[in-house]
Every structure is written in C-alpha cells, then in structure tokens.
PDB file of N, CA and C in Angstrom:
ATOM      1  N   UNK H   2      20.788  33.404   1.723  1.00 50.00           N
ATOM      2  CA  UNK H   2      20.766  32.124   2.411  1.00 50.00           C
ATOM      3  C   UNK H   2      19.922  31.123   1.625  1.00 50.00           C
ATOM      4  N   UNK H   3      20.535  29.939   1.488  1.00 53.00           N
ATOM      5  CA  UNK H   3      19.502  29.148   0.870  1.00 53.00           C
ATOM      6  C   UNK H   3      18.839  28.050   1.491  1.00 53.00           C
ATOM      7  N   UNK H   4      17.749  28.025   1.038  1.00 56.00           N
ATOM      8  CA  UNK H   4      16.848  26.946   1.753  1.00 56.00           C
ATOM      9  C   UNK H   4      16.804  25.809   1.470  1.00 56.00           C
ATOM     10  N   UNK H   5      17.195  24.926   2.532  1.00 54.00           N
ATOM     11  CA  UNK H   5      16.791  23.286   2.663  1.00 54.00           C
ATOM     12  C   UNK H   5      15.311  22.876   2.081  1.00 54.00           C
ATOM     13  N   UNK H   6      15.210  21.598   1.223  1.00 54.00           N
ATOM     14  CA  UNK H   6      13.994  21.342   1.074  1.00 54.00           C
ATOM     15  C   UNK H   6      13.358  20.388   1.964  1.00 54.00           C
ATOM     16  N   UNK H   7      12.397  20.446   2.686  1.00 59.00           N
ATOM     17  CA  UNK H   7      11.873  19.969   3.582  1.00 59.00           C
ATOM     18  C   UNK H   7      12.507  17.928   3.279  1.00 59.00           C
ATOM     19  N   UNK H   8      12.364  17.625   1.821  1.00 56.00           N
ATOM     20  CA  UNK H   8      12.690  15.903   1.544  1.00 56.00           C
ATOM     21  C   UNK H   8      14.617  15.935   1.852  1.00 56.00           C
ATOM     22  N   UNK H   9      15.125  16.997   1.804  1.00 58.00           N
ATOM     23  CA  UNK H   9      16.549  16.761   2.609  1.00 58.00           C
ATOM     24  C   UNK H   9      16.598  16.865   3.926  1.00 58.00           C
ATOM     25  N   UNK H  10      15.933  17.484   4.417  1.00 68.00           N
ATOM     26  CA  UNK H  10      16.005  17.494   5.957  1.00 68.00           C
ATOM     27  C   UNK H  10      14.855  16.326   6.985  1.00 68.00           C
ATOM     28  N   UNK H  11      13.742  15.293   6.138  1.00 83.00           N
ATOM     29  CA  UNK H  11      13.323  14.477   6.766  1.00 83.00           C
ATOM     30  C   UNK H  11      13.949  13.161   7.184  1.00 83.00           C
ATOM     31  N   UNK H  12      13.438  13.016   8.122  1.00 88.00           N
ATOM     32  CA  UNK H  12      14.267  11.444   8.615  1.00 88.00           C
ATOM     33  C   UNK H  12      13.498  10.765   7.774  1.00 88.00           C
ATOM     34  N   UNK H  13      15.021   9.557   7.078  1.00 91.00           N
ATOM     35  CA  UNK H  13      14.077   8.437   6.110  1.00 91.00           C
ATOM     36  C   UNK H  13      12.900   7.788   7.289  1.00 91.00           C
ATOM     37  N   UNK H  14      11.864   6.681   6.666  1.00 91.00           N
ATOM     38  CA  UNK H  14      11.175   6.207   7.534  1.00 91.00           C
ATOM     39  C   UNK H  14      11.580   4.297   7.514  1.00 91.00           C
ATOM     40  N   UNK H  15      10.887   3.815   8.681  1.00 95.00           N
ATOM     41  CA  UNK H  15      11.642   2.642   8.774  1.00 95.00           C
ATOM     42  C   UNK H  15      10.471   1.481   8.248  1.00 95.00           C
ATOM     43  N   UNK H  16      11.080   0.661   8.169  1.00 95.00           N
ATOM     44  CA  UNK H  16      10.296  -0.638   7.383  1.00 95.00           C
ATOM     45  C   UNK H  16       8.774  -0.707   8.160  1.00 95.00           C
ATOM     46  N   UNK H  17       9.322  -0.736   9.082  1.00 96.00           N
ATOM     47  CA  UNK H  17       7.804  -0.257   9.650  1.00 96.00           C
ATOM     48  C   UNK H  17       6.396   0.627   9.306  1.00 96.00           C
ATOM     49  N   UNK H  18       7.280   1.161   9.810  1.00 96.00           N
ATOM     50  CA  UNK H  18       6.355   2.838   9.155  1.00 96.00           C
ATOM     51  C   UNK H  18       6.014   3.170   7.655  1.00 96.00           C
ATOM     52  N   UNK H  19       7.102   2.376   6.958  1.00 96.00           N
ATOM     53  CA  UNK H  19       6.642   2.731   5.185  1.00 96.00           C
ATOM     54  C   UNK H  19       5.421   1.009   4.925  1.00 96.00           C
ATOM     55  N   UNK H  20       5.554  -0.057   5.750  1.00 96.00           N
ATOM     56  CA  UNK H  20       4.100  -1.140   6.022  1.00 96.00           C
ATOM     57  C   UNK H  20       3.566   0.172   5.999  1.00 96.00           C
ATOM     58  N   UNK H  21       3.122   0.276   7.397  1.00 96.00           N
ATOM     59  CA  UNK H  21       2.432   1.159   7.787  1.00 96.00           C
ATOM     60  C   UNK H  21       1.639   2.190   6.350  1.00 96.00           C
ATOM     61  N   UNK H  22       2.357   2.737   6.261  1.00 96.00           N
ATOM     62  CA  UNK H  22       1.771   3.558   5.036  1.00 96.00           C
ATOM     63  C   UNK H  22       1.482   3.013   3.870  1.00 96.00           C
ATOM     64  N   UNK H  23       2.070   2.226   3.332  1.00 94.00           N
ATOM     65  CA  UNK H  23       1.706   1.539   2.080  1.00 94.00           C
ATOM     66  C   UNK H  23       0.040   0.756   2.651  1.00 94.00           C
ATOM     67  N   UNK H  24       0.097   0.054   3.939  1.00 95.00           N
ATOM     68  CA  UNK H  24      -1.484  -0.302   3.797  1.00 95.00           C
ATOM     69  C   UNK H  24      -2.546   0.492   4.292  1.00 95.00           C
ATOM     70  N   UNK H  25      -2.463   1.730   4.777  1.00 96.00           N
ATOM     71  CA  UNK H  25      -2.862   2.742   4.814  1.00 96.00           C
ATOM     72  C   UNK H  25      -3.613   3.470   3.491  1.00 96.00           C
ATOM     73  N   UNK H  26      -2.534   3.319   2.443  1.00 93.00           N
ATOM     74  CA  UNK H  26      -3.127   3.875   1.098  1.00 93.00           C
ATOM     75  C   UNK H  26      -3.775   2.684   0.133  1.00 93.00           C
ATOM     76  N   UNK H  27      -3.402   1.489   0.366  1.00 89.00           N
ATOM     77  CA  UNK H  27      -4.257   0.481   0.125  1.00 89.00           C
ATOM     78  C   UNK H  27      -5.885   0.201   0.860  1.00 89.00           C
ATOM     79  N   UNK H  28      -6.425   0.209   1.914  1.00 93.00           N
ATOM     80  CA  UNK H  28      -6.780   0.272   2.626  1.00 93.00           C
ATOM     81  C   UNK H  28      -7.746   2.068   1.881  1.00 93.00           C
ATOM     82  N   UNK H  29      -7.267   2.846   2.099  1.00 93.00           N
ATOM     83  CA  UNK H  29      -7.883   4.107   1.337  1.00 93.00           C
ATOM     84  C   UNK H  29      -8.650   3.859   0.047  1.00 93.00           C
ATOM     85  N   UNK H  30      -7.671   2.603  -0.642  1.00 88.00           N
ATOM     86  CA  UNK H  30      -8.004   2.993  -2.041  1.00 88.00           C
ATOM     87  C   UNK H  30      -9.123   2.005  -2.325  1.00 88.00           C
ATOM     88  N   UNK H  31      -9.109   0.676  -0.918  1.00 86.00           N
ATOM     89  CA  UNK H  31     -10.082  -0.082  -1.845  1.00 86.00           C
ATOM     90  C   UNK H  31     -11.170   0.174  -0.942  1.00 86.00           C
ATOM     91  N   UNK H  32     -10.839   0.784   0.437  1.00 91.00           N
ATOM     92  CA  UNK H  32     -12.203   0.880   1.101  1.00 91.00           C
ATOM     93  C   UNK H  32     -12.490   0.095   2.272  1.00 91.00           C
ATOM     94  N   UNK H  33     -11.176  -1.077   2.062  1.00 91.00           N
ATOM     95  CA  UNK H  33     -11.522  -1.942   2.605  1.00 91.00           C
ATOM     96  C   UNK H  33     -10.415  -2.148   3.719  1.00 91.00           C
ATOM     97  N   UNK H  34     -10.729  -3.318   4.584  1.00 95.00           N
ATOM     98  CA  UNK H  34      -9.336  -3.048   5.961  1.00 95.00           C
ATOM     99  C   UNK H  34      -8.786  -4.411   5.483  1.00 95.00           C
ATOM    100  N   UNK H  35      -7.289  -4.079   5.701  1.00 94.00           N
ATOM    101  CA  UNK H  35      -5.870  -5.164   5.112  1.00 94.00           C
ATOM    102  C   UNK H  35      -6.640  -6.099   5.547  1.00 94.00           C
ATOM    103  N   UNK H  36      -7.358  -6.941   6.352  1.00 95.00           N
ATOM    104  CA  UNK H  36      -8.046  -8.189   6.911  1.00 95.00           C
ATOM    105  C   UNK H  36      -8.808  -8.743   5.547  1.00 95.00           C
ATOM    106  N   UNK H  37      -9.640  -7.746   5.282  1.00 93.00           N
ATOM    107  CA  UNK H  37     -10.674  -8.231   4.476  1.00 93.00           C
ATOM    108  C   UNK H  37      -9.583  -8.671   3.089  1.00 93.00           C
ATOM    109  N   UNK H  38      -9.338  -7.850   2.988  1.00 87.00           N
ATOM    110  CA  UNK H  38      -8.359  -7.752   1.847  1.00 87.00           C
ATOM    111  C   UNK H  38      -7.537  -8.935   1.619  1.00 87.00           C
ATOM    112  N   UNK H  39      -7.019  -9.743   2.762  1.00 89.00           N
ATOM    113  CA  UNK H  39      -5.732 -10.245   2.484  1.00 89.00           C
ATOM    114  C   UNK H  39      -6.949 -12.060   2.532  1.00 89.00           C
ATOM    115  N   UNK H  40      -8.056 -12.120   2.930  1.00 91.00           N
ATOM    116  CA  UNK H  40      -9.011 -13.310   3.163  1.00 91.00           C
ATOM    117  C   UNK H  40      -9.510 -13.313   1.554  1.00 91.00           C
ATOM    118  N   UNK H  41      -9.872 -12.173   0.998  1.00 85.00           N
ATOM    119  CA  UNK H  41     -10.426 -12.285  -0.418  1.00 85.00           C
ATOM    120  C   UNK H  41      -9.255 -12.677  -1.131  1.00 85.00           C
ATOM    121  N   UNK H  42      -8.042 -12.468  -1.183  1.00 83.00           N
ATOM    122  CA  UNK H  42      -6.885 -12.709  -1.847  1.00 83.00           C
ATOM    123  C   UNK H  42      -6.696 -14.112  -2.015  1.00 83.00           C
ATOM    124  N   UNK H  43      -6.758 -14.630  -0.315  1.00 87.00           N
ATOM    125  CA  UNK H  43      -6.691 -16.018   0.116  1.00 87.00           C
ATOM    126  C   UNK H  43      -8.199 -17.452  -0.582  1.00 87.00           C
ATOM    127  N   UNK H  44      -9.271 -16.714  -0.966  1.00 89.00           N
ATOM    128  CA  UNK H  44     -10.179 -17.012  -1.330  1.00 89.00           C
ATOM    129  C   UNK H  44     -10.374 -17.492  -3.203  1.00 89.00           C
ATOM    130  N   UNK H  45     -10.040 -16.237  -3.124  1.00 85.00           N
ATOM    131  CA  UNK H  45      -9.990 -16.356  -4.784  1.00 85.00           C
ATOM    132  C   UNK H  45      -8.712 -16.864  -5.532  1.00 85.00           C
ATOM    133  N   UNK H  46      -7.822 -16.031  -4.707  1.00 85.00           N
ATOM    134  CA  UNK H  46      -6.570 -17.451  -5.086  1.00 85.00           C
ATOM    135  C   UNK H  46      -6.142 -16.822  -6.717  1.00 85.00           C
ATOM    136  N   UNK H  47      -5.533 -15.448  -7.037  1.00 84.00           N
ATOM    137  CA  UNK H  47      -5.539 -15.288  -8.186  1.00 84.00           C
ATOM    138  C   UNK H  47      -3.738 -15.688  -8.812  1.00 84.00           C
ATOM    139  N   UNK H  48      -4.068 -16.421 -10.051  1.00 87.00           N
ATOM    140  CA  UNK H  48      -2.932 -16.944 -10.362  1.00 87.00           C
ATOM    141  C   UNK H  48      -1.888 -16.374 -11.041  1.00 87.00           C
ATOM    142  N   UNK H  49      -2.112 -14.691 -11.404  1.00 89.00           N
ATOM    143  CA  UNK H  49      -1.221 -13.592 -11.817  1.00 89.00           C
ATOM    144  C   UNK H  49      -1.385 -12.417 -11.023  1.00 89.00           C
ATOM    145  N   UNK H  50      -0.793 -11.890 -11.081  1.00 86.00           N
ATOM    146  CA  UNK H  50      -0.655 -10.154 -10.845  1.00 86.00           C
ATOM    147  C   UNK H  50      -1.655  -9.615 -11.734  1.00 86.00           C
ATOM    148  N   UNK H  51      -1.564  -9.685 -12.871  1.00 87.00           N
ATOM    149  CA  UNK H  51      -2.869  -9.457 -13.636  1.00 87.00           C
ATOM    150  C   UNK H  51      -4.227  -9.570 -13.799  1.00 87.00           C
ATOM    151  N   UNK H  52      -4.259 -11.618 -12.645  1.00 85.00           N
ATOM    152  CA  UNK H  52      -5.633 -11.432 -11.841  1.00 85.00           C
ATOM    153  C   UNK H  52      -6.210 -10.733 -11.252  1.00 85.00           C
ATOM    154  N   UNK H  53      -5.412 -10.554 -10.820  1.00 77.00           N
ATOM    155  CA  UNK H  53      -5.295  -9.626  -9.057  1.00 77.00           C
ATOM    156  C   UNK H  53      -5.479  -7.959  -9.497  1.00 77.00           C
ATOM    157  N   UNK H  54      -4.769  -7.526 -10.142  1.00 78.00           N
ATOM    158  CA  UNK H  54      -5.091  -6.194 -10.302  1.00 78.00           C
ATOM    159  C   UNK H  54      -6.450  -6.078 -10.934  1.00 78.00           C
ATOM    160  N   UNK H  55      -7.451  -7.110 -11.839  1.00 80.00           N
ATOM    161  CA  UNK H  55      -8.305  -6.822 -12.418  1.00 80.00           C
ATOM    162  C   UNK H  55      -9.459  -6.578 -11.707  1.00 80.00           C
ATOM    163  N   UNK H  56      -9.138  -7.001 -10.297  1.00 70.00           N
ATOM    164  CA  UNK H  56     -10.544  -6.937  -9.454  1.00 70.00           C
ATOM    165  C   UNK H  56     -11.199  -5.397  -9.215  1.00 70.00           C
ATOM    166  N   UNK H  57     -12.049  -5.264  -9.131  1.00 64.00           N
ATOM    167  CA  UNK H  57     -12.664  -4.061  -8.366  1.00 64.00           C
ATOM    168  C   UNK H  57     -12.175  -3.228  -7.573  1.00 64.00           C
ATOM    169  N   UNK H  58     -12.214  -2.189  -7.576  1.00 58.00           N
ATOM    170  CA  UNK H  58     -10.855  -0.934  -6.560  1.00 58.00           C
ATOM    171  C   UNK H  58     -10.197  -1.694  -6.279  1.00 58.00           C
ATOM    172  N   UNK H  59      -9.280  -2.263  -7.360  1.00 60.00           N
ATOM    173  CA  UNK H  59      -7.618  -2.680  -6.779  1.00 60.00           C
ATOM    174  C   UNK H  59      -6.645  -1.651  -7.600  1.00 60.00           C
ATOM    175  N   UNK H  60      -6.133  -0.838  -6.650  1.00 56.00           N
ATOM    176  CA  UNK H  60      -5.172   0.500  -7.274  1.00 56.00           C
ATOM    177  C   UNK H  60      -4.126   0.107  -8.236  1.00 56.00           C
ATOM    178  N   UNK H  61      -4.167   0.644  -9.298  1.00 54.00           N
ATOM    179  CA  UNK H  61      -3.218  -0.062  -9.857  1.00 54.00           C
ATOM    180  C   UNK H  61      -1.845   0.511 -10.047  1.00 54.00           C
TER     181      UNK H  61
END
C-alpha cells in the first residue's frame, strides 16, 4: 500500500490564513508586532526594497 504524503492530502489554505502566517513569521523574525512595523515603514519612508531590507532584523 502506498502512502499519501501528508502536502497531498492538506487542504490548501486561504488568503486569509496564508496573511495570517506570513505576518506571523514576520512578526517572529523582527520581534516586533505588524503595528510597530508597518508605523516605522510609514516613518522612514524607504524609497527601495533595498532600503527596506537593509534595516535591522528585516528577514530577508
């Protein structure tokens, strides 16, 4: 008999739930809660992606 791998038999997840997780592991990685996060963004105002990733625990 052969076995199903657990990633064929999960229900995909919904737009929701993959938010959900993506700021979850953001949120993990910088330490910080999506609030703080999204006011420093709004603050500093960085004018690349390359700004932005250069900051301090920003996962890259």
């Amino acid at each position: 008999m052969q076995e199903t791998s657990k990633q064929e038999t999960s229900k995909p997840r919904s737009w929701q739930e993959m938010r959900e997780w993506q700021i979850g592991l953001l949120e993990r990685d910088t330490g910080e809660p999506l609030g703080a996060l999204k006011e420093r963004i709004r603050r500093q105002a960085p004018a690349t992606d390359q700004e932005l990733r250069a900051w301090p625990n920003c996962p890259t």
